[in-house]
Amino acid sequence: MERPRRGGARDPGCRAWPLFALRAAALLLLRQASGHPQCLDFKPPFKPPRPLAFCAQYSDFGCCEAQRDAALLERFYGVTEHLDHAAYAACANHLQDLLCQECSPYAAHLYDAEDPSTPVKTLPGLCPDYCVQVWQNCRSMFKLLSQDRELLALENNMAKFCRYLALEDADYCFPHLLSNKHLTQNLGLVTADTEGCLQLCLVEVANGLRNPVAMVHANDGTHRFFIAEQVGLVWAYLPDRSRLEKPFLNISEAVLTSPWEGDERGFLGIVFHPKFKVNGKVFVYYSVEVKYEERIRISEFRISPDDMNSVDHRSERIILEIDEPASNHNGGEVLFGDDGCLYIFTGDGGMAGDPFGTFGNAQNKSTLLGKVLRINVDNNDRGPLYRIPPDNPFVHEPKARPEIYAYGARNMWRCSFDRGDPHTKEGKGRLFCGDVGQNKFEEIDLVEKGKNYGWRAREGFSCYDKKLCLNSSLDDVLPIYAYPHKMGKSVTGGYVYRGCESPNLNGLYIFGDFMSGRLMSLKENRATGKWEYNEICMGTGQTCVFPGFINNYYQYIISFAEDEAGELYFMSTGVPSATAPNGVVYKIVDTSRRAPPGKCRIDPLPVKTKGKLIKFVAKEKFIIKTPTERPKLRTTTRAPARAKATAEPPRVTTPDWVQQILTLLRSQNRVLTTTAPPKPPKPRKGGRTGGRRGQRRRNRPTSAPAQPRNGAVRIMNGNVEGKDRGRVEIFINGKWGTVCDDLWTSKAAAVVCRQLGYAYVIRATKKAEFGEGRSLPILLDDVQCSGREKSLLECTHADIGKHNCSHKEDAGVICSHEDVTESEQ
């Protein structure tokens, strides 16, 4: 079916639905499409630790644990004491049903209390036919159940009484919700859309960061977390998300990086020693320039004896330095394994195709580039700074560096050890890595001792250097999963979820792509040994409608993290520059099921703080959006004949009639509002396609007219002209100027995008996301548009040149030629 063009003429042979009717239909369909389980504490339901005695029907999944179940039973006894024998026989079952609706997984809906600001009803919402039945036989017991005077005043009027107990959303009334397939199907499982995309939600944890590259914990019982910025600063955060004003570590003067978008150098990794509580040691990985030569440096620091939230900067000891022949592919991960050894992950040295030597650095075991290294840094206060573990695989190979644990890596960006299943410890110690690809594929590897991971012979499952690839002595290990550059161009490795709060995610390996902004997951099928793929989407409809939850994030996914309790996080930014304070840390949450109350409680050890604490203030917002079809993509190529690919491509479906109505609804609006991250710029050729961070964009040469018209606009990304995104600049009365973001919305952004030849607006940006236009005057403020205007001058706005803002509030836009969603970006 051809999609109607936005703002185009309608086919006179087709009847046009009124816009309000389409909106109503779409909202109704969204409401019917899936349920929204929620308890009276405004949190998801859970599986009780042990079966319930009174409300037994909710023993497998609901909102009550044994203590609440016992309290409801006591209340049942208290009411039945006032019933005679006949009333008890007629009403006891009804009474139990009414009381136990507090344990229903839809309790918040039944009691019409879907947010903390709504007063909770004293009785659950009843379906009309059931209400009539109860009223006719048992209305005398309502005064024993409720203190609602308004309800009790209607006790003798059946119609008004039942109308009072009715719910606005009739789908959730009792007892019909028990037979509603939309509400009971897959209850308690992770929500997925028709294409199998898992719908999860987020909690904002930290913001205002400059390319947050890592988040770690000290494993010391304090449950602090430490976030590292690419520029060389590390910040300490307390469990309540407040931040110490003084940095935990500041080596920004030594770190080699730049403001250029896509610069892969900088502060890249940090890890605390497993015995940090005893020895106070922290290890870092960063880029440095020594006598005009670029190097990667692994250093050791000690905690300050006077402040547990700061390192002693004078204590730095350089453990290892490796020359970098190029400025990209710097690796950057440092981890401690369960064996107590330090693992270091290096890139292949940069440029394109690993051109160094006969077979490249990654296949050359006499160099440390393109490798996983394993060293022992225990008891190094005297003697050598590190020792070689005697069981390292190449210690007896004369020409090999003994530090090497595994080789054949291109640029492993973000690796993690699996904590293992919380109960069985299955999977414990597995080492997962995302290895950034060259021209075609990104891959996820399970790293094992002594193994060769194929680069530059192989990229993903495909041959890159055909001569090397056909070498039978290569004996390389294939990835557990690979995906093509249609899905993303720079993998960011993640973690296997082993936390407590979202039990349905246990065993799910969650990772992402820096360029496309996709969140993805793999789950091992233990019967077949294969890894099954599911994309992760932000929850649509009511999936994320819980206090404090959001459903959108910035595109450029830089890194993933675990906290001390095992909960999972990721870091992303809207501007991939080491100096742009646009980075946000998000916690991943599954709203389909939580752990039982109290199970995940932590009791952090006290933290002595010196200096000022900066209280956390959330800035991201929940955005209402409707689901849209994602592109149909194949996720991997066929593996070579000697091995099989272990991951299946995601399933896709054609849009159903619900989707078609929603598409028609969108086509009747001139403005598309979406939380999609911006579509990534095309990376440069010449080997930087798989670079860790976004590449600098090349601008198409344009021939500007001698004198722009009044109201003409352009978009600027920093000091260069943007292509489909940038700071908005407008030409008025012979001069260019900027626009303030006061009242700036997607409707105004749509006017700008349409002027520039784009059909859609992806996002209206604020707070000078694309840089400040300080060299220009501010010409427009308080711009309010309907979205149909031909230029911003036709919108309502303050007088030209009058404003009450600064360039820190310069407005911007992200435009697109296609109707895209967040997962497509």
Tab-separated table of N, CA and C in Angstrom, residues 689-814:
chain	number	residue	atom	x	y	z
A	689	THR	N	35.507	3.454	8.599
A	689	THR	CA	34.104	3.081	8.663
A	689	THR	C	33.754	2.475	10.002
A	690	GLY	N	34.610	1.601	10.501
A	690	GLY	CA	34.313	0.919	11.744
A	690	GLY	C	34.835	1.640	12.947
A	691	GLY	N	35.182	2.888	12.830
A	691	GLY	CA	35.744	3.639	13.942
A	691	GLY	C	34.826	3.651	15.138
A	692	ARG	N	35.406	3.749	16.340
A	692	ARG	CA	34.635	3.653	17.561
A	692	ARG	C	33.591	4.740	17.670
A	693	ARG	N	33.964	5.935	17.296
A	693	ARG	CA	33.025	7.038	17.453
A	693	ARG	C	32.636	7.599	16.111
A	694	GLY	N	31.594	8.442	16.110
A	694	GLY	CA	31.092	8.969	14.848
A	694	GLY	C	32.140	9.769	14.111
A	695	GLN	N	32.138	9.657	12.808
A	695	GLN	CA	33.145	10.357	12.009
A	695	GLN	C	32.696	11.789	11.699
A	696	ARG	N	33.670	12.630	11.412
A	696	ARG	CA	33.340	14.007	11.025
A	696	ARG	C	32.665	13.986	9.679
A	697	ARG	N	31.669	14.807	9.536
A	697	ARG	CA	30.868	14.792	8.314
A	697	ARG	C	31.473	15.679	7.250
A	698	ARG	N	31.401	15.222	6.012
A	698	ARG	CA	31.781	16.055	4.876
A	698	ARG	C	30.562	16.796	4.388
A	699	ASN	N	30.713	18.048	4.141
A	699	ASN	CA	29.592	18.859	3.702
A	699	ASN	C	29.590	19.005	2.195
A	700	ARG	N	28.439	18.866	1.637
A	700	ARG	CA	28.320	19.053	0.194
A	700	ARG	C	28.510	20.521	-0.154
A	701	PRO	N	29.288	20.827	-1.187
A	701	PRO	CA	29.443	22.231	-1.576
A	701	PRO	C	28.132	22.775	-2.104
A	702	THR	N	27.796	23.936	-1.674
A	702	THR	CA	26.561	24.572	-2.125
A	702	THR	C	26.878	25.960	-2.655
A	703	SER	N	26.035	26.418	-3.526
A	703	SER	CA	26.211	27.776	-4.056
A	703	SER	C	25.149	28.666	-3.447
A	704	ALA	N	25.557	29.469	-2.507
A	704	ALA	CA	24.603	30.322	-1.808
A	704	ALA	C	24.208	31.502	-2.696
A	705	PRO	N	22.934	31.918	-2.671
A	705	PRO	CA	22.520	33.083	-3.447
A	705	PRO	C	23.177	34.337	-2.893
A	706	ALA	N	23.290	35.335	-3.764
A	706	ALA	CA	23.957	36.575	-3.368
A	706	ALA	C	23.257	37.214	-2.179
A	707	GLN	N	21.931	37.174	-2.152
A	707	GLN	CA	21.189	37.799	-1.064
A	707	GLN	C	20.023	36.889	-0.686
A	708	PRO	N	20.103	36.193	0.468
A	708	PRO	CA	18.996	35.327	0.862
A	708	PRO	C	17.718	36.139	1.084
A	709	ARG	N	16.599	35.461	0.940
A	709	ARG	CA	15.315	36.108	1.217
A	709	ARG	C	15.103	36.240	2.718
A	710	ASN	N	14.293	37.219	3.085
A	710	ASN	CA	13.921	37.356	4.489
A	710	ASN	C	13.231	36.077	4.957
A	711	GLY	N	13.700	35.512	6.079
A	711	GLY	CA	13.116	34.281	6.601
A	711	GLY	C	13.840	33.031	6.155
A	712	ALA	N	14.858	33.172	5.274
A	712	ALA	CA	15.640	32.009	4.860
A	712	ALA	C	16.354	31.415	6.076
A	713	VAL	N	16.540	30.094	6.067
A	713	VAL	CA	17.205	29.438	7.195
A	713	VAL	C	18.354	28.567	6.698
A	714	ARG	N	19.273	28.307	7.596
A	714	ARG	CA	20.341	27.348	7.377
A	714	ARG	C	20.598	26.653	8.707
A	715	ILE	N	21.242	25.494	8.653
A	715	ILE	CA	21.565	24.804	9.906
A	715	ILE	C	23.067	24.603	9.979
A	716	MET	N	23.623	24.895	11.143
A	716	MET	CA	25.066	24.859	11.354
A	716	MET	C	25.397	23.869	12.465
A	717	ASN	N	26.358	23.005	12.196
A	717	ASN	CA	26.847	22.062	13.194
A	717	ASN	C	28.198	22.561	13.672
A	718	GLY	N	28.191	23.253	14.787
A	718	GLY	CA	29.408	23.938	15.235
A	718	GLY	C	29.661	25.116	14.320
A	719	ASN	N	30.805	25.115	13.638
A	719	ASN	CA	31.145	26.208	12.730
A	719	ASN	C	31.031	25.816	11.268
A	720	VAL	N	30.516	24.600	11.010
A	720	VAL	CA	30.355	24.155	9.623
A	720	VAL	C	28.881	23.934	9.343
A	721	GLU	N	28.542	24.037	8.056
A	721	GLU	CA	27.142	23.888	7.686
A	721	GLU	C	26.704	22.443	7.845
A	722	GLY	N	25.586	22.227	8.546
A	722	GLY	CA	25.074	20.883	8.757
A	722	GLY	C	24.347	20.369	7.528
A	723	LYS	N	24.193	19.067	7.472
A	723	LYS	CA	23.478	18.451	6.358
A	723	LYS	C	22.009	18.282	6.706
A	724	ASP	N	21.725	17.423	7.674
A	724	ASP	CA	20.339	17.203	8.077
A	724	ASP	C	20.091	17.551	9.539
A	725	ARG	N	21.080	18.172	10.170
A	725	ARG	CA	20.929	18.537	11.582
A	725	ARG	C	21.848	19.701	11.892
A	726	GLY	N	21.461	20.500	12.851
A	726	GLY	CA	22.322	21.606	13.223
A	726	GLY	C	21.583	22.713	13.948
A	727	ARG	N	22.329	23.724	14.333
A	727	ARG	CA	21.780	24.916	14.987
A	727	ARG	C	21.023	25.725	13.933
A	728	VAL	N	19.847	26.208	14.274
A	728	VAL	CA	19.035	26.976	13.325
A	728	VAL	C	19.535	28.420	13.282
A	729	GLU	N	19.808	28.900	12.057
A	729	GLU	CA	20.153	30.311	11.855
A	729	GLU	C	19.211	30.875	10.801
A	730	ILE	N	18.715	32.063	11.042
A	730	ILE	CA	17.703	32.668	10.169
A	730	ILE	C	18.205	34.012	9.645
A	731	PHE	N	17.828	34.319	8.399
A	731	PHE	CA	18.244	35.576	7.763
A	731	PHE	C	17.079	36.570	7.842
A	732	ILE	N	17.300	37.688	8.537
A	732	ILE	CA	16.259	38.707	8.702
A	732	ILE	C	16.888	40.087	8.515
A	733	ASN	N	16.295	40.865	7.621
A	733	ASN	CA	16.707	42.265	7.418
A	733	ASN	C	18.208	42.397	7.161
A	734	GLY	N	18.719	41.534	6.297
A	734	GLY	CA	20.097	41.665	5.844
A	734	GLY	C	21.146	41.036	6.723
A	735	LYS	N	20.753	40.271	7.749
A	735	LYS	CA	21.777	39.641	8.584
A	735	LYS	C	21.285	38.284	9.092
A	736	TRP	N	22.279	37.422	9.383
A	736	TRP	CA	21.993	36.110	9.936
A	736	TRP	C	21.990	36.175	11.455
A	737	GLY	N	21.151	35.353	12.083
A	737	GLY	CA	21.104	35.288	13.536
A	737	GLY	C	20.539	33.957	13.991
A	738	THR	N	20.535	33.752	15.298
A	738	THR	CA	20.075	32.474	15.860
A	738	THR	C	18.671	32.624	16.451
A	739	VAL	N	18.129	31.479	16.886
A	739	VAL	CA	16.774	31.415	17.457
A	739	VAL	C	16.875	30.808	18.846
A	740	CYS	N	16.199	31.426	19.822
A	740	CYS	CA	16.199	30.893	21.187
A	740	CYS	C	15.295	29.672	21.277
A	741	ASP	N	15.611	28.771	22.232
A	741	ASP	CA	14.811	27.556	22.340
A	741	ASP	C	13.602	27.700	23.273
A	742	ASP	N	13.352	28.902	23.784
A	742	ASP	CA	12.121	29.118	24.558
A	742	ASP	C	10.917	28.797	23.682
A	743	LEU	N	10.051	27.913	24.138
A	743	LEU	CA	8.844	27.492	23.420
A	743	LEU	C	9.157	26.740	22.132
A	744	TRP	N	10.425	26.397	21.891
A	744	TRP	CA	10.824	25.713	20.657
A	744	TRP	C	10.311	24.271	20.681
A	745	THR	N	9.528	23.895	19.679
A	745	THR	CA	8.930	22.564	19.619
A	745	THR	C	9.142	21.949	18.242
A	746	SER	N	8.690	20.712	18.091
A	746	SER	CA	8.812	20.027	16.812
A	746	SER	C	7.986	20.696	15.723
A	747	LYS	N	6.961	21.452	16.096
A	747	LYS	CA	6.173	22.155	15.078
A	747	LYS	C	7.006	23.261	14.424
A	748	ALA	N	7.741	23.996	15.240
A	748	ALA	CA	8.624	25.014	14.672
A	748	ALA	C	9.759	24.359	13.898
A	749	ALA	N	10.289	23.255	14.441
A	749	ALA	CA	11.359	22.547	13.747
A	749	ALA	C	10.887	22.023	12.398
A	750	ALA	N	9.618	21.618	12.304
A	750	ALA	CA	9.070	21.119	11.038
A	750	ALA	C	9.065	22.209	9.969
A	751	VAL	N	8.802	23.446	10.387
A	751	VAL	CA	8.835	24.562	9.430
A	751	VAL	C	10.241	24.706	8.850
A	752	VAL	N	11.245	24.617	9.720
A	752	VAL	CA	12.630	24.742	9.266
A	752	VAL	C	13.003	23.589	8.335
A	753	CYS	N	12.672	22.365	8.740
A	753	CYS	CA	13.026	21.203	7.919
A	753	CYS	C	12.375	21.281	6.542
A	754	ARG	N	11.123	21.736	6.498
A	754	ARG	CA	10.435	21.819	5.213
A	754	ARG	C	11.087	22.880	4.328
A	755	GLN	N	11.522	23.983	4.914
A	755	GLN	CA	12.234	24.999	4.139
A	755	GLN	C	13.523	24.450	3.520
A	756	LEU	N	14.138	23.521	4.226
A	756	LEU	CA	15.401	22.960	3.758
A	756	LEU	C	15.206	21.755	2.841
A	757	GLY	N	13.948	21.399	2.568
A	757	GLY	CA	13.670	20.322	1.628
A	757	GLY	C	13.480	18.962	2.257
A	758	TYR	N	13.325	18.908	3.582
A	758	TYR	CA	13.109	17.636	4.262
A	758	TYR	C	11.627	17.465	4.586
A	759	ALA	N	11.143	16.232	4.451
A	759	ALA	CA	9.725	15.973	4.682
A	759	ALA	C	9.395	15.805	6.154
A	760	TYR	N	10.394	15.431	6.952
A	760	TYR	CA	10.112	15.080	8.343
A	760	TYR	C	11.085	15.759	9.299
A	761	VAL	N	10.588	15.999	10.510
A	761	VAL	CA	11.457	16.457	11.585
A	761	VAL	C	11.587	15.305	12.568
A	762	ILE	N	12.820	14.978	12.930
A	762	ILE	CA	13.065	13.906	13.884
A	762	ILE	C	13.044	14.446	15.313
A	763	ARG	N	13.687	15.600	15.520
A	763	ARG	CA	13.728	16.153	16.869
A	763	ARG	C	14.007	17.639	16.826
A	764	ALA	N	13.357	18.372	17.706
A	764	ALA	CA	13.678	19.780	17.935
A	764	ALA	C	14.685	19.826	19.077
A	765	THR	N	15.895	20.317	18.819
A	765	THR	CA	16.941	20.284	19.835
A	765	THR	C	17.029	21.614	20.573
A	766	LYS	N	17.520	21.535	21.803
A	766	LYS	CA	17.619	22.713	22.660
A	766	LYS	C	19.000	22.792	23.303
A	767	LYS	N	19.202	23.866	24.043
A	767	LYS	CA	20.411	24.068	24.844
A	767	LYS	C	21.680	23.969	24.007
A	768	ALA	N	21.642	24.572	22.823
A	768	ALA	CA	22.819	24.660	21.938
A	768	ALA	C	23.460	23.298	21.721
A	769	GLU	N	22.641	22.297	21.447
A	769	GLU	CA	23.164	20.940	21.230
A	769	GLU	C	24.166	20.908	20.090
A	770	PHE	N	24.000	21.789	19.103
A	770	PHE	CA	24.917	21.811	17.966
A	770	PHE	C	25.855	23.017	18.024
A	771	GLY	N	26.142	23.467	19.226
A	771	GLY	CA	27.085	24.559	19.403
A	771	GLY	C	26.394	25.911	19.502
A	772	GLU	N	27.101	26.869	20.052
A	772	GLU	CA	26.574	28.216	20.245
A	772	GLU	C	26.992	29.117	19.086
A	773	GLY	N	26.040	29.880	18.576
A	773	GLY	CA	26.338	30.820	17.489
A	773	GLY	C	26.730	32.179	18.028
A	774	ARG	N	27.806	32.233	18.778
A	774	ARG	CA	28.176	33.452	19.503
A	774	ARG	C	28.531	34.613	18.588
A	775	SER	N	28.950	34.304	17.381
A	775	SER	CA	29.356	35.393	16.482
A	775	SER	C	28.152	36.101	15.857
A	776	LEU	N	26.946	35.590	16.104
A	776	LEU	CA	25.733	36.148	15.507
A	776	LEU	C	24.818	36.728	16.575
A	777	PRO	N	23.953	37.649	16.187
A	777	PRO	CA	22.951	38.138	17.139
A	777	PRO	C	21.821	37.118	17.296
A	778	ILE	N	21.101	37.207	18.387
A	778	ILE	CA	19.891	36.397	18.566
A	778	ILE	C	18.722	37.195	17.978
A	779	LEU	N	18.081	36.652	16.959
A	779	LEU	CA	17.051	37.401	16.241
A	779	LEU	C	15.631	37.011	16.614
A	780	LEU	N	15.395	35.758	17.010
A	780	LEU	CA	14.029	35.328	17.319
A	780	LEU	C	13.975	34.657	18.680
A	781	ASP	N	12.888	34.916	19.386
A	781	ASP	CA	12.632	34.287	20.679
A	781	ASP	C	11.128	34.012	20.784
A	782	ASP	N	10.778	33.071	21.657
A	782	ASP	CA	9.361	32.733	21.910
A	782	ASP	C	8.623	32.393	20.613
A	783	VAL	N	9.226	31.549	19.795
A	783	VAL	CA	8.618	31.173	18.516
A	783	VAL	C	7.556	30.100	18.752
A	784	GLN	N	6.342	30.346	18.264
A	784	GLN	CA	5.258	29.377	18.366
A	784	GLN	C	4.645	29.175	16.983
A	785	CYS	N	4.660	27.927	16.497
A	785	CYS	CA	4.189	27.625	15.146
A	785	CYS	C	3.100	26.557	15.195
A	786	SER	N	2.287	26.538	14.159
A	786	SER	CA	1.324	25.451	14.002
A	786	SER	C	1.922	24.304	13.211
A	787	GLY	N	3.034	24.565	12.524
A	787	GLY	CA	3.677	23.567	11.694
A	787	GLY	C	3.364	23.716	10.222
A	788	ARG	N	2.433	24.594	9.877
A	788	ARG	CA	2.026	24.756	8.483
A	788	ARG	C	2.604	26.015	7.842
A	789	GLU	N	3.304	26.816	8.620
A	789	GLU	CA	3.841	28.074	8.106
A	789	GLU	C	4.950	27.819	7.087
A	790	LYS	N	5.161	28.796	6.200
A	790	LYS	CA	6.206	28.683	5.189
A	790	LYS	C	7.572	29.094	5.726
A	791	SER	N	7.594	29.905	6.773
A	791	SER	CA	8.860	30.272	7.416
A	791	SER	C	8.577	30.644	8.862
A	792	LEU	N	9.642	30.738	9.656
A	792	LEU	CA	9.473	31.077	11.072
A	792	LEU	C	8.915	32.479	11.258
A	793	LEU	N	9.102	33.345	10.247
A	793	LEU	CA	8.570	34.705	10.371
A	793	LEU	C	7.049	34.721	10.353
A	794	GLU	N	6.418	33.679	9.824
A	794	GLU	CA	4.964	33.596	9.822
A	794	GLU	C	4.424	33.081	11.150
A	795	CYS	N	5.301	32.533	11.979
A	795	CYS	CA	4.890	32.047	13.297
A	795	CYS	C	4.778	33.213	14.275
A	796	THR	N	4.118	32.972	15.378
A	796	THR	CA	4.081	33.957	16.456
A	796	THR	C	5.459	34.006	17.115
A	797	HIS	N	5.965	35.213	17.357
A	797	HIS	CA	7.288	35.332	17.971
A	797	HIS	C	7.436	36.721	18.592
A	798	ALA	N	8.450	36.867	19.418
A	798	ALA	CA	8.757	38.182	19.995
A	798	ALA	C	9.271	39.101	18.890
A	799	ASP	N	9.357	40.393	19.190
A	799	ASP	CA	9.862	41.340	18.200
A	799	ASP	C	11.265	40.934	17.744
A	800	ILE	N	11.561	41.220	16.463
A	800	ILE	CA	12.862	40.858	15.893
A	800	ILE	C	13.988	41.455	16.730
A	801	GLY	N	14.892	40.607	17.167
A	801	GLY	CA	16.057	41.060	17.930
A	801	GLY	C	15.821	41.204	19.417
A	802	LYS	N	14.571	41.076	19.874
A	802	LYS	CA	14.287	41.181	21.310
A	802	LYS	C	14.197	39.778	21.901
A	803	HIS	N	14.894	39.566	22.993
A	803	HIS	CA	14.934	38.231	23.587
A	803	HIS	C	15.342	38.342	25.048
A	804	ASN	N	15.120	37.258	25.794
A	804	ASN	CA	15.567	37.184	27.191
A	804	ASN	C	16.343	35.876	27.413
A	805	CYS	N	17.239	35.593	26.477
A	805	CYS	CA	17.990	34.332	26.524
A	805	CYS	C	19.430	34.596	26.104
A	806	SER	N	20.249	33.529	26.148
A	806	SER	CA	21.643	33.615	25.711
A	806	SER	C	21.885	32.542	24.652
A	807	HIS	N	23.091	32.545	24.088
A	807	HIS	CA	23.411	31.561	23.062
A	807	HIS	C	23.476	30.142	23.617
A	808	LYS	N	23.503	29.991	24.935
A	808	LYS	CA	23.433	28.659	25.522
A	808	LYS	C	22.074	28.016	25.263
A	809	GLU	N	21.128	28.817	24.786
A	809	GLU	CA	19.786	28.313	24.500
A	809	GLU	C	19.475	28.352	23.002
A	810	ASP	N	20.513	28.297	22.171
A	810	ASP	CA	20.285	28.281	20.732
A	810	ASP	C	19.533	27.016	20.318
A	811	ALA	N	18.505	27.205	19.495
A	811	ALA	CA	17.659	26.092	19.055
A	811	ALA	C	18.274	25.393	17.845
A	812	GLY	N	17.902	24.129	17.655
A	812	GLY	CA	18.385	23.364	16.510
A	812	GLY	C	17.350	22.364	16.035
A	813	VAL	N	17.686	21.656	14.971
A	813	VAL	CA	16.768	20.670	14.395
A	813	VAL	C	17.553	19.452	13.925
A	814	ILE	N	16.849	18.336	13.842
A	814	ILE	CA	17.335	17.142	13.142
A	814	ILE	C	16.234	16.749	12.173
